[in-house]
PDB file of C-alpha atoms and ligand atoms in Angstrom:
ATOM      1  CA  MET A   1      11.623  -7.425 -21.874  1.00 96.00           C
ATOM      2  CA  GLU A   2      11.792  -8.404 -18.413  1.00 98.00           C
ATOM      3  CA  ARG A   3       8.816  -8.446 -16.308  1.00 98.00           C
ATOM      4  CA  PHE A   4       9.166  -6.887 -12.788  1.00 98.00           C
ATOM      5  CA  LEU A   5       8.679  -9.926 -10.408  1.00 98.00           C
ATOM      6  CA  GLY A   6       6.243  -7.532  -8.515  1.00 98.00           C
ATOM      7  CA  ASN A   7       3.915  -6.618 -11.072  1.00 98.00           C
ATOM      8  CA  PRO A   8       1.184  -5.459 -10.609  1.00 98.00           C
ATOM      9  CA  ILE A   9       2.773  -2.119  -9.307  1.00 98.00           C
ATOM     10  CA  LEU A  10      -0.771  -0.251  -8.648  1.00 98.00           C
ATOM     11  CA  LYS A  11      -3.918  -2.190  -8.011  1.00 98.00           C
ATOM     12  CA  PRO A  12      -7.424  -0.631  -7.530  1.00 98.00           C
ATOM     13  CA  ILE A  13      -8.311   0.818  -4.027  1.00 98.00           C
ATOM     14  CA  GLU A  14     -11.864  -0.216  -3.234  1.00 97.00           C
ATOM     15  CA  ALA A  15     -12.102   2.564  -0.332  1.00 97.00           C
ATOM     16  CA  HIS A  16     -11.657   5.105  -3.068  1.00 98.00           C
ATOM     17  CA  ALA A  17     -14.890   5.260  -5.021  1.00 98.00           C
ATOM     18  CA  TRP A  18     -12.875   6.610  -8.229  1.00 98.00           C
ATOM     19  CA  GLU A  19     -10.167   4.071  -8.371  1.00 98.00           C
ATOM     20  CA  SER A  20     -12.485   1.184  -7.141  1.00 98.00           C
ATOM     21  CA  ARG A  21     -12.397  -1.280  -9.914  1.00 98.00           C
ATOM     22  CA  GLU A  22      -9.373  -0.582 -12.433  1.00 98.00           C
ATOM     23  CA  VAL A  23      -5.973   1.239 -12.687  1.00 98.00           C
ATOM     24  CA  PHE A  24      -4.322   1.028 -15.641  1.00 98.00           C
ATOM     25  CA  ASN A  25      -2.481   2.418 -18.846  1.00 98.00           C
ATOM     26  CA  PRO A  26      -0.266   5.028 -16.945  1.00 98.00           C
ATOM     27  CA  ALA A  27       1.636   8.010 -18.939  1.00 98.00           C
ATOM     28  CA  THR A  28       4.500   8.352 -17.167  1.00 98.00           C
ATOM     29  CA  ILE A  29       7.442  11.391 -17.040  1.00 98.00           C
ATOM     30  CA  TYR A  30      10.898  10.941 -15.441  1.00 98.00           C
ATOM     31  CA  LEU A  31      11.683  14.207 -13.585  1.00 98.00           C
ATOM     32  CA  GLN A  32      14.126  15.216 -10.807  1.00 96.00           C
ATOM     33  CA  GLY A  33      15.142  11.608 -10.657  1.00 97.00           C
ATOM     34  CA  ARG A  34      11.832  10.128 -10.120  1.00 98.00           C
ATOM     35  CA  VAL A  35       8.923   8.499 -12.380  1.00 98.00           C
ATOM     36  CA  HIS A  36       5.901   9.932 -11.794  1.00 98.00           C
ATOM     37  CA  LEU A  37       2.982   8.082 -13.010  1.00 98.00           C
ATOM     38  CA  LEU A  38      -0.334   9.339 -14.297  1.00 98.00           C
ATOM     39  CA  TYR A  39      -2.709   6.529 -14.244  1.00 98.00           C
ATOM     40  CA  ARG A  40      -6.122   5.836 -15.631  1.00 98.00           C
ATOM     41  CA  ALA A  41      -8.815   4.872 -13.091  1.00 98.00           C
ATOM     42  CA  ILE A  42     -12.388   3.304 -13.144  1.00 98.00           C
ATOM     43  CA  GLY A  43     -14.393   3.540 -10.186  1.00 97.00           C
ATOM     44  CA  ASN A  44     -17.785   2.526  -9.368  1.00 96.00           C
ATOM     45  CA  ASP A  45     -19.604   5.154 -11.695  1.00 96.00           C
ATOM     46  CA  ASN A  46     -17.936   3.531 -14.621  1.00 96.00           C
ATOM     47  CA  ILE A  47     -15.978   6.713 -15.207  1.00 97.00           C
ATOM     48  CA  SER A  48     -12.308   7.221 -16.198  1.00 98.00           C
ATOM     49  CA  ARG A  49      -9.967   9.650 -14.160  1.00 98.00           C
ATOM     50  CA  ILE A  50      -6.798  10.175 -13.817  1.00 98.00           C
ATOM     51  CA  GLY A  51      -4.429   9.441 -10.422  1.00 98.00           C
ATOM     52  CA  TYR A  52      -0.953  10.083  -9.556  1.00 98.00           C
ATOM     53  CA  ALA A  53       1.639   7.953  -7.904  1.00 98.00           C
ATOM     54  CA  VAL A  54       5.621   8.286  -8.260  1.00 98.00           C
ATOM     55  CA  SER A  55       8.402   5.765  -7.753  1.00 98.00           C
ATOM     56  CA  GLY A  56      11.919   6.368  -7.046  1.00 97.00           C
ATOM     57  CA  ASP A  57      13.519   3.551  -8.373  1.00 97.00           C
ATOM     58  CA  GLY A  58      10.800   2.773 -11.236  1.00 97.00           C
ATOM     59  CA  VAL A  59       9.302  -0.045 -10.179  1.00 98.00           C
ATOM     60  CA  HIS A  60       8.357   0.261  -5.903  1.00 98.00           C
ATOM     61  CA  ILE A  61       5.755   3.348  -5.695  1.00 98.00           C
ATOM     62  CA  ASP A  62       6.580   5.746  -2.842  1.00 98.00           C
ATOM     63  CA  ASP A  63       3.654   7.745  -2.775  1.00 98.00           C
ATOM     64  CA  ARG A  64       0.135   7.950  -4.600  1.00 98.00           C
ATOM     65  CA  LEU A  65      -2.291  10.609  -3.904  1.00 98.00           C
ATOM     66  CA  ALA A  66      -5.894   9.708  -2.553  1.00 98.00           C
ATOM     67  CA  GLU A  67      -7.704  11.939  -5.089  1.00 98.00           C
ATOM     68  CA  PRO A  68      -7.722  11.857  -8.561  1.00 98.00           C
ATOM     69  CA  VAL A  69      -5.514  14.926 -10.697  1.00 98.00           C
ATOM     70  CA  LEU A  70      -7.415  15.146 -13.574  1.00 98.00           C
ATOM     71  CA  LYS A  71     -11.167  14.244 -14.397  1.00 98.00           C
ATOM     72  CA  PRO A  72     -13.921  15.014 -16.855  1.00 98.00           C
ATOM     73  CA  GLU A  73     -14.921  18.941 -16.759  1.00 97.00           C
ATOM     74  CA  ASN A  74     -16.921  19.244 -19.809  1.00 96.00           C
ATOM     75  CA  ASP A  75     -19.263  17.783 -22.196  1.00 95.00           C
ATOM     76  CA  ASN A  76     -16.850  16.277 -24.642  1.00 96.00           C
ATOM     77  CA  GLU A  77     -15.233  13.934 -22.036  1.00 97.00           C
ATOM     78  CA  ARG A  78     -18.677  13.798 -19.847  1.00 97.00           C
ATOM     79  CA  ASP A  79     -17.820  10.126 -19.646  1.00 96.00           C
ATOM     80  CA  GLY A  80     -13.931   9.637 -19.020  1.00 98.00           C
ATOM     81  CA  CYS A  81     -10.628  10.919 -19.221  1.00 98.00           C
ATOM     82  CA  GLU A  82      -8.877   7.932 -20.244  1.00 98.00           C
ATOM     83  CA  ASP A  83      -5.093   6.847 -21.469  1.00 98.00           C
ATOM     84  CA  PRO A  84      -3.414   9.478 -20.761  1.00 98.00           C
ATOM     85  CA  ARG A  85       0.492  10.576 -22.293  1.00 98.00           C
ATOM     86  CA  ILE A  86       2.670  13.128 -20.931  1.00 98.00           C
ATOM     87  CA  THR A  87       5.625  14.802 -22.224  1.00 98.00           C
ATOM     88  CA  ASP A  88       8.237  17.322 -21.415  1.00 97.00           C
ATOM     89  CA  VAL A  89       8.183  19.505 -24.543  1.00 95.00           C
ATOM     90  CA  ASP A  90      10.837  22.134 -23.992  1.00 89.00           C
ATOM     91  CA  GLY A  91       9.964  22.731 -20.309  1.00 90.00           C
ATOM     92  CA  THR A  92       5.804  22.625 -20.731  1.00 94.00           C
ATOM     93  CA  LEU A  93       4.361  19.485 -19.881  1.00 98.00           C
ATOM     94  CA  ALA A  94       1.749  18.567 -22.563  1.00 98.00           C
ATOM     95  CA  LEU A  95      -0.875  15.812 -21.702  1.00 98.00           C
ATOM     96  CA  THR A  96      -2.967  14.003 -24.203  1.00 98.00           C
ATOM     97  CA  TYR A  97      -5.810  11.868 -23.197  1.00 98.00           C
ATOM     98  CA  THR A  98      -8.832  10.246 -24.678  1.00 98.00           C
ATOM     99  CA  ALA A  99     -11.995  12.206 -24.395  1.00 98.00           C
ATOM    100  CA  LEU A 100     -15.113  10.026 -24.051  1.00 97.00           C
ATOM    101  CA  ARG A 101     -18.477  10.756 -24.746  1.00 96.00           C
ATOM    102  CA  GLU A 102     -21.584   8.726 -24.977  1.00 92.00           C
ATOM    103  CA  HIS A 103     -24.734   9.175 -27.135  1.00 87.00           C
ATOM    104  CA  ASN A 104     -27.648   6.361 -26.902  1.00 85.00           C
ATOM    105  CA  HIS A 105     -24.727   3.792 -25.938  1.00 83.00           C
ATOM    106  CA  LEU A 106     -22.500   4.409 -28.974  1.00 87.00           C
ATOM    107  CA  GLN A 107     -19.177   5.637 -27.903  1.00 87.00           C
ATOM    108  CA  SER A 108     -17.711   8.578 -29.587  1.00 92.00           C
ATOM    109  CA  TYR A 109     -14.071   9.475 -28.557  1.00 96.00           C
ATOM    110  CA  GLN A 110     -11.673  12.363 -29.698  1.00 97.00           C
ATOM    111  CA  VAL A 111      -8.116  13.421 -28.537  1.00 98.00           C
ATOM    112  CA  ALA A 112      -7.821  16.101 -25.757  1.00 98.00           C
ATOM    113  CA  LEU A 113      -4.705  18.064 -25.102  1.00 98.00           C
ATOM    114  CA  THR A 114      -4.085  20.230 -22.119  1.00 98.00           C
ATOM    115  CA  THR A 115      -0.894  21.638 -20.595  1.00 98.00           C
ATOM    116  CA  ILE A 116       0.955  22.405 -17.074  1.00 98.00           C
ATOM    117  CA  SER A 117       4.044  23.976 -15.780  1.00 97.00           C
ATOM    118  CA  VAL A 118       6.812  21.456 -14.176  1.00 97.00           C
ATOM    119  CA  LYS A 119       6.524  23.550 -11.111  1.00 96.00           C
ATOM    120  CA  ASP A 120       2.988  23.162 -10.465  1.00 97.00           C
ATOM    121  CA  PHE A 121       3.274  19.367 -11.264  1.00 98.00           C
ATOM    122  CA  LEU A 122       5.981  19.227  -9.138  1.00 98.00           C
ATOM    123  CA  LEU A 123       4.337  20.963  -6.485  1.00 98.00           C
ATOM    124  CA  HIS A 124       1.231  18.894  -6.736  1.00 98.00           C
ATOM    125  CA  ARG A 125      -1.252  22.070  -7.986  1.00 98.00           C
ATOM    126  CA  TRP A 126      -3.155  20.649 -10.892  1.00 98.00           C
ATOM    127  CA  ASN A 127      -3.304  23.922 -12.584  1.00 97.00           C
ATOM    128  CA  TRP A 128      -4.310  22.678 -16.177  1.00 98.00           C
ATOM    129  CA  GLY A 129      -4.445  24.955 -19.007  1.00 98.00           C
ATOM    130  CA  THR A 130      -7.462  24.937 -21.087  1.00 98.00           C
ATOM    131  CA  ARG A 131      -8.577  21.724 -22.780  1.00 98.00           C
ATOM    132  CA  ARG A 132      -8.577  21.694 -26.289  1.00 98.00           C
ATOM    133  CA  LEU A 133      -9.652  19.265 -29.081  1.00 98.00           C
ATOM    134  CA  PRO A 134      -6.697  19.142 -31.604  1.00 98.00           C
ATOM    135  CA  PHE A 135      -8.842  17.312 -34.082  1.00 97.00           C
ATOM    136  CA  PRO A 136     -12.707  18.459 -33.083  1.00 95.00           C
ATOM    137  CA  GLY A 137     -15.311  15.924 -34.346  1.00 92.00           C
ATOM    138  CA  VAL A 138     -12.605  13.220 -35.465  1.00 94.00           C
ATOM    139  CA  TYR A 139     -12.596   9.823 -33.596  1.00 95.00           C
ATOM    140  CA  ASN A 140      -9.576  10.011 -32.625  1.00 97.00           C
ATOM    141  CA  LYS A 141      -7.045   8.606 -30.029  1.00 97.00           C
ATOM    142  CA  ASN A 142      -3.631   7.252 -28.797  1.00 98.00           C
ATOM    143  CA  ALA A 143      -2.062  10.736 -28.865  1.00 98.00           C
ATOM    144  CA  VAL A 144       1.308  11.721 -27.610  1.00 98.00           C
ATOM    145  CA  VAL A 145       3.220  15.040 -28.441  1.00 98.00           C
ATOM    146  CA  PHE A 146       6.965  14.685 -29.332  1.00 98.00           C
ATOM    147  CA  PRO A 147       9.424  15.821 -26.691  1.00 98.00           C
ATOM    148  CA  LYS A 148      11.041  18.379 -29.357  1.00 97.00           C
ATOM    149  CA  LYS A 149      10.060  20.678 -31.729  1.00 97.00           C
ATOM    150  CA  ILE A 150      10.843  19.459 -35.350  1.00 98.00           C
ATOM    151  CA  GLY A 151      11.595  22.562 -38.178  1.00 97.00           C
ATOM    152  CA  GLY A 152      10.164  24.841 -35.430  1.00 97.00           C
ATOM    153  CA  ARG A 153       7.038  22.912 -35.205  1.00 98.00           C
ATOM    154  CA  TYR A 154       5.263  20.386 -32.216  1.00 98.00           C
ATOM    155  CA  VAL A 155       4.655  17.313 -33.550  1.00 98.00           C
ATOM    156  CA  MET A 156       2.143  14.800 -32.535  1.00 98.00           C
ATOM    157  CA  PHE A 157       1.358  11.423 -33.192  1.00 98.00           C
ATOM    158  CA  HIS A 158      -2.116   9.930 -33.257  1.00 98.00           C
ATOM    159  CA  ARG A 159      -4.385   7.620 -34.465  1.00 98.00           C
ATOM    160  CA  ILE A 160      -7.429   7.521 -36.886  1.00 97.00           C
ATOM    161  CA  GLU A 161      -8.336   3.952 -36.784  1.00 97.00           C
ATOM    162  CA  PRO A 162      -6.395   1.757 -37.862  1.00 98.00           C
ATOM    163  CA  THR A 163      -3.353   3.562 -38.598  1.00 98.00           C
ATOM    164  CA  ILE A 164      -0.880   5.936 -36.484  1.00 98.00           C
ATOM    165  CA  CYS A 165      -1.034   9.304 -38.204  1.00 98.00           C
ATOM    166  CA  ILE A 166       1.103  12.546 -37.406  1.00 98.00           C
ATOM    167  CA  ALA A 167       0.451  16.232 -37.256  1.00 98.00           C
ATOM    168  CA  TYR A 168       1.957  19.523 -36.716  1.00 98.00           C
ATOM    169  CA  SER A 169       1.338  22.329 -34.714  1.00 98.00           C
ATOM    170  CA  ASP A 170       2.963  25.994 -34.352  1.00 98.00           C
ATOM    171  CA  ASP A 171       1.073  26.745 -30.962  1.00 97.00           C
ATOM    172  CA  LEU A 172      -0.036  23.304 -29.602  1.00 97.00           C
ATOM    173  CA  LYS A 173      -3.393  24.603 -30.533  1.00 97.00           C
ATOM    174  CA  LYS A 174      -3.818  24.228 -34.087  1.00 97.00           C
ATOM    175  CA  TRP A 175      -2.761  20.936 -36.038  1.00 98.00           C
ATOM    176  CA  CYS A 176      -2.285  20.821 -39.508  1.00 97.00           C
ATOM    177  CA  ASP A 177      -0.535  18.322 -41.876  1.00 97.00           C
ATOM    178  CA  ILE A 178      -1.781  15.484 -40.911  1.00 97.00           C
ATOM    179  CA  MET A 179      -0.537  12.328 -42.701  1.00 97.00           C
ATOM    180  CA  SER A 180      -0.388   8.465 -42.443  1.00 98.00           C
ATOM    181  CA  VAL A 181       2.534   7.047 -40.741  1.00 98.00           C
ATOM    182  CA  MET A 182       1.742   3.174 -40.376  1.00 98.00           C
ATOM    183  CA  GLY A 183      -0.691   0.813 -40.425  1.00 98.00           C
ATOM    184  CA  PRO A 184      -1.597  -2.682 -39.443  1.00 98.00           C
ATOM    185  CA  ARG A 185       0.063  -5.238 -41.420  1.00 97.00           C
ATOM    186  CA  PRO A 186      -1.263  -8.344 -43.239  1.00 95.00           C
ATOM    187  CA  GLU A 187       0.073 -11.235 -41.175  1.00 90.00           C
ATOM    188  CA  GLY A 188       0.462 -11.642 -37.214  1.00 93.00           C
ATOM    189  CA  TRP A 189       0.217  -9.645 -34.231  1.00 98.00           C
ATOM    190  CA  ASP A 190      -0.466  -5.917 -35.615  1.00 98.00           C
ATOM    191  CA  ASN A 191      -2.820  -7.450 -38.447  1.00 98.00           C
ATOM    192  CA  TRP A 192      -6.055  -5.140 -37.075  1.00 98.00           C
ATOM    193  CA  LYS A 193      -4.829  -1.764 -35.591  1.00 98.00           C
ATOM    194  CA  VAL A 194      -1.680  -0.009 -34.298  1.00 98.00           C
ATOM    195  CA  GLY A 195      -1.196   2.779 -32.078  1.00 98.00           C
ATOM    196  CA  ILE A 196       1.435   4.775 -30.375  1.00 98.00           C
ATOM    197  CA  ALA A 197       2.474   4.055 -26.744  1.00 98.00           C
ATOM    198  CA  GLY A 198       4.690   6.644 -24.929  1.00 98.00           C
ATOM    199  CA  PRO A 199       6.735   9.623 -25.992  1.00 98.00           C
ATOM    200  CA  PRO A 200       9.226   9.253 -28.871  1.00 98.00           C
ATOM    201  CA  ILE A 201      12.710   8.943 -27.454  1.00 98.00           C
ATOM    202  CA  ARG A 202      15.587  10.379 -29.622  1.00 97.00           C
ATOM    203  CA  ILE A 203      18.190   8.146 -30.674  1.00 97.00           C
ATOM    204  CA  ASN A 204      21.099   8.217 -33.001  1.00 95.00           C
ATOM    205  CA  GLU A 205      19.034   6.877 -35.818  1.00 95.00           C
ATOM    206  CA  GLY A 206      16.529   8.942 -35.288  1.00 97.00           C
ATOM    207  CA  TRP A 207      13.074   8.551 -33.066  1.00 98.00           C
ATOM    208  CA  LEU A 208      12.476   5.145 -31.260  1.00 98.00           C
ATOM    209  CA  ALA A 209       8.840   4.996 -30.099  1.00 98.00           C
ATOM    210  CA  VAL A 210       7.044   1.975 -28.820  1.00 98.00           C
ATOM    211  CA  TYR A 211       3.632   0.990 -30.234  1.00 98.00           C
ATOM    212  CA  HIS A 212       0.829  -1.545 -29.753  1.00 98.00           C
ATOM    213  CA  GLY A 213      -0.727  -3.653 -32.233  1.00 98.00           C
ATOM    214  CA  VAL A 214      -3.878  -5.413 -31.901  1.00 98.00           C
ATOM    215  CA  SER A 215      -4.535  -8.688 -33.835  1.00 98.00           C
ATOM    216  CA  VAL A 216      -8.020  -9.533 -35.405  1.00 97.00           C
ATOM    217  CA  GLU A 217      -8.299 -12.044 -32.142  1.00 97.00           C
ATOM    218  CA  LYS A 218      -8.046  -8.866 -30.177  1.00 97.00           C
ATOM    219  CA  ILE A 219      -4.806  -9.482 -28.553  1.00 98.00           C
ATOM    220  CA  TYR A 220      -2.863  -6.200 -27.739  1.00 98.00           C
ATOM    221  CA  SER A 221       0.948  -6.719 -27.969  1.00 98.00           C
ATOM    222  CA  LEU A 222       3.926  -4.208 -27.921  1.00 98.00           C
ATOM    223  CA  GLY A 223       6.581  -3.438 -30.471  1.00 98.00           C
ATOM    224  CA  ILE A 224       8.966  -0.898 -31.652  1.00 97.00           C
ATOM    225  CA  VAL A 225       9.354   1.009 -34.590  1.00 98.00           C
ATOM    226  CA  VAL A 226      12.289   3.832 -35.183  1.00 98.00           C
ATOM    227  CA  LEU A 227      11.244   7.028 -37.283  1.00 98.00           C
ATOM    228  CA  ASP A 228      13.017   9.432 -39.548  1.00 98.00           C
ATOM    229  CA  ALA A 229      14.756  12.067 -37.272  1.00 98.00           C
ATOM    230  CA  ASP A 230      13.852  15.278 -39.145  1.00 98.00           C
ATOM    231  CA  HIS A 231      10.276  13.348 -40.993  1.00 98.00           C
ATOM    232  CA  PRO A 232       9.141  10.861 -38.608  1.00 98.00           C
ATOM    233  CA  GLU A 233       6.191  10.260 -40.517  1.00 98.00           C
ATOM    234  CA  GLN A 234       9.217   7.878 -42.211  1.00 98.00           C
ATOM    235  CA  VAL A 235       9.302   4.492 -40.793  1.00 98.00           C
ATOM    236  CA  LEU A 236      13.017   3.389 -40.737  1.00 97.00           C
ATOM    237  CA  TYR A 237      12.621   0.121 -38.678  1.00 96.00           C
ATOM    238  CA  ARG A 238       9.573  -2.027 -37.419  1.00 97.00           C
ATOM    239  CA  SER A 239       9.868  -4.732 -35.159  1.00 95.00           C
ATOM    240  CA  LYS A 240       8.680  -8.052 -37.192  1.00 95.00           C
ATOM    241  CA  ALA A 241       8.016  -9.759 -33.620  1.00 96.00           C
ATOM    242  CA  PRO A 242       6.377  -8.307 -30.343  1.00 97.00           C
ATOM    243  CA  ILE A 243       8.650  -6.990 -27.850  1.00 97.00           C
ATOM    244  CA  LEU A 244       6.201  -7.560 -24.930  1.00 98.00           C
ATOM    245  CA  ALA A 245       2.668  -9.792 -25.582  1.00 98.00           C
ATOM    246  CA  PRO A 246       0.416 -11.255 -22.950  1.00 98.00           C
ATOM    247  CA  LYS A 247       1.792 -14.134 -20.907  1.00 98.00           C
ATOM    248  CA  GLU A 248       1.198 -13.981 -17.121  1.00 98.00           C
ATOM    249  CA  ASP A 249      -2.155 -14.157 -15.548  1.00 98.00           C
ATOM    250  CA  TYR A 250      -2.413 -10.723 -14.892  1.00 98.00           C
ATOM    251  CA  GLU A 251      -2.211  -9.658 -18.601  1.00 98.00           C
ATOM    252  CA  ARG A 252      -4.319 -12.866 -19.709  1.00 98.00           C
ATOM    253  CA  PHE A 253      -7.283 -12.397 -17.410  1.00 98.00           C
ATOM    254  CA  GLY A 254      -8.992  -9.046 -16.287  1.00 97.00           C
ATOM    255  CA  LYS A 255     -11.686  -6.915 -17.340  1.00 98.00           C
ATOM    256  CA  VAL A 256     -10.385  -6.962 -20.691  1.00 98.00           C
ATOM    257  CA  PRO A 257      -8.509 -10.302 -21.584  1.00 98.00           C
ATOM    258  CA  ASN A 258      -5.218 -10.974 -23.366  1.00 98.00           C
ATOM    259  CA  VAL A 259      -3.992  -6.956 -23.226  1.00 98.00           C
ATOM    260  CA  VAL A 260      -0.702  -5.435 -22.509  1.00 98.00           C
ATOM    261  CA  PHE A 261      -0.988  -1.787 -23.319  1.00 98.00           C
ATOM    262  CA  SER A 262       1.409   1.036 -22.592  1.00 98.00           C
ATOM    263  CA  CYS A 263       0.967   4.959 -22.628  1.00 98.00           C
ATOM    264  CA  GLY A 264       4.529   5.838 -20.987  1.00 98.00           C
ATOM    265  CA  ASN A 265       8.152   4.606 -20.622  1.00 98.00           C
ATOM    266  CA  ALA A 266      11.567   5.754 -18.972  1.00 98.00           C
ATOM    267  CA  VAL A 267      15.251   5.704 -19.269  1.00 97.00           C
ATOM    268  CA  ILE A 268      16.581   4.966 -15.845  1.00 97.00           C
ATOM    269  CA  ASP A 269      20.457   4.450 -15.649  1.00 95.00           C
ATOM    270  CA  ASP A 270      20.799   1.897 -18.345  1.00 96.00           C
ATOM    271  CA  ARG A 271      17.493   0.543 -18.632  1.00 97.00           C
ATOM    272  CA  PHE A 272      14.243   1.478 -20.689  1.00 98.00           C
ATOM    273  CA  PHE A 273      11.011   1.028 -18.579  1.00 98.00           C
ATOM    274  CA  ILE A 274       8.084   0.352 -20.245  1.00 98.00           C
ATOM    275  CA  TYR A 275       4.655   0.924 -17.868  1.00 98.00           C
ATOM    276  CA  TYR A 276       1.711  -0.685 -19.015  1.00 98.00           C
ATOM    277  CA  GLY A 277      -1.735  -1.838 -18.502  1.00 98.00           C
ATOM    278  CA  GLY A 278      -2.432  -5.820 -17.605  1.00 98.00           C
ATOM    279  CA  ALA A 279      -5.907  -6.583 -18.880  1.00 98.00           C
ATOM    280  CA  ASP A 280      -7.233  -3.288 -18.515  1.00 98.00           C
ATOM    281  CA  SER A 281      -7.004  -4.082 -14.854  1.00 98.00           C
ATOM    282  CA  THR A 282      -3.572  -3.224 -12.990  1.00 98.00           C
ATOM    283  CA  VAL A 283      -0.364  -1.093 -13.737  1.00 98.00           C
ATOM    284  CA  CYS A 284       2.527  -3.230 -14.648  1.00 98.00           C
ATOM    285  CA  VAL A 285       5.905  -2.435 -15.603  1.00 98.00           C
ATOM    286  CA  ALA A 286       8.626  -4.376 -17.443  1.00 98.00           C
ATOM    287  CA  SER A 287      12.596  -3.319 -18.671  1.00 98.00           C
ATOM    288  CA  ILE A 288      15.482  -4.120 -20.799  1.00 98.00           C
ATOM    289  CA  ASN A 289      19.026  -3.173 -20.902  1.00 98.00           C
ATOM    290  CA  PHE A 290      18.670   0.055 -23.098  1.00 97.00           C
ATOM    291  CA  GLU A 291      21.814  -0.774 -25.278  1.00 96.00           C
ATOM    292  CA  ASP A 292      20.059  -4.327 -26.036  1.00 96.00           C
ATOM    293  CA  LEU A 293      17.365  -2.802 -27.304  1.00 95.00           C
ATOM    294  CA  LEU A 294      19.126  -0.519 -29.141  1.00 95.00           C
ATOM    295  CA  ALA A 295      21.286  -3.664 -30.490  1.00 93.00           C
ATOM    296  CA  SER A 296      18.299  -5.350 -31.525  1.00 91.00           C
ATOM    297  CA  ILE A 297      17.213  -2.629 -34.096  1.00 90.00           C
ATOM    298  CA  ARG A 298      20.523  -2.561 -35.918  1.00 85.00           C
ATOM    299  CA  MET A 299      20.420  -6.345 -36.708  1.00 69.00           C
TER     300      MET A 299
HETATM  301  C1  LIG B 301      -8.229   0.442 -26.437  1.00 77.40           C
HETATM  302  C2  LIG B 301      -8.415   1.533 -24.997  1.00 77.40           C
HETATM  303  C3  LIG B 301      -7.185   1.052 -24.374  1.00 77.40           C
HETATM  304  C4  LIG B 301      -7.429  -0.346 -23.619  1.00 77.40           C
HETATM  305  C5  LIG B 301      -7.482  -1.136 -24.906  1.00 77.40           C
HETATM  306  C6  LIG B 301      -7.777  -2.763 -24.803  1.00 77.40           C
HETATM  307  O1  LIG B 301      -9.244   0.837 -27.520  1.00 77.40           O
HETATM  308  O2  LIG B 301      -9.741   1.620 -24.868  1.00 77.40           O
HETATM  309  O3  LIG B 301      -7.672   1.797 -22.905  1.00 77.40           O
HETATM  310  O4  LIG B 301      -6.303  -0.686 -22.803  1.00 77.40           O
HETATM  311  O5  LIG B 301      -8.521  -0.631 -25.862  1.00 77.40           O
HETATM  312  O6  LIG B 301      -9.156  -2.852 -24.100  1.00 77.40           O
END
């Protein structure tokens, strides 16, 4: 992966109380020739909200809104809306995020899911639909919806610690057939826990997805995985080494050191872009020629 030399592409804005401390882990979606970023922002009150920025070339930010586009709205997410992922699934945008609630300093977190029409999204009318909990009461995060139905059903990856799991749904409301997909490996960089990054991409071999792996030393790195086209609970390939690991200062030092954490990607022309949070503090981007990435999984 080649890091963009202008990283970080988004930094906190001190004058905005809601995004004054950290901005990181953006969801991304490529629509009408632009990359739209929904980034996690932490402000003076230590609560996570979601902000919006947009880029025409994938690396330079052309516009950024001064107000959050999604913020806690009910008790389940009272203490924050974290780590969004967004997917265009047959013309509806499905947004998943981590709903955080604290009880006596103990964190409880669940997956939350809402939708918005492409039209509203592009017009910046933030008419999010009902916020649902696909797995009520279950400690769960790192959820992302697949961009296509499989066997007539919606598909979602999510993470019941320490394992990436799958679930299926007829209506994006009720989820069933939860199965484990892949867990940590005993050796190396992903030996503590794993979680999926942005939406999987359909390639000839099946589904290509980026995931994060955490080592017992609490270093967050990114790897890739290829899943079967019709049964994405089956892993066909998993990268031995990370494709991106903390190296630059903006990845090694910050609110949480040694973290590269991704919730979004985009293919623009012949390049694959990975958007990620550096050290839970800023938004960064790295890219690779898409054919080179595909060649690496075929070797
Ligand atoms: C995870 C999430 C991410 C964060 C990562 C590293 O549990 O909270 O938002 O980037 O830890 O701190």
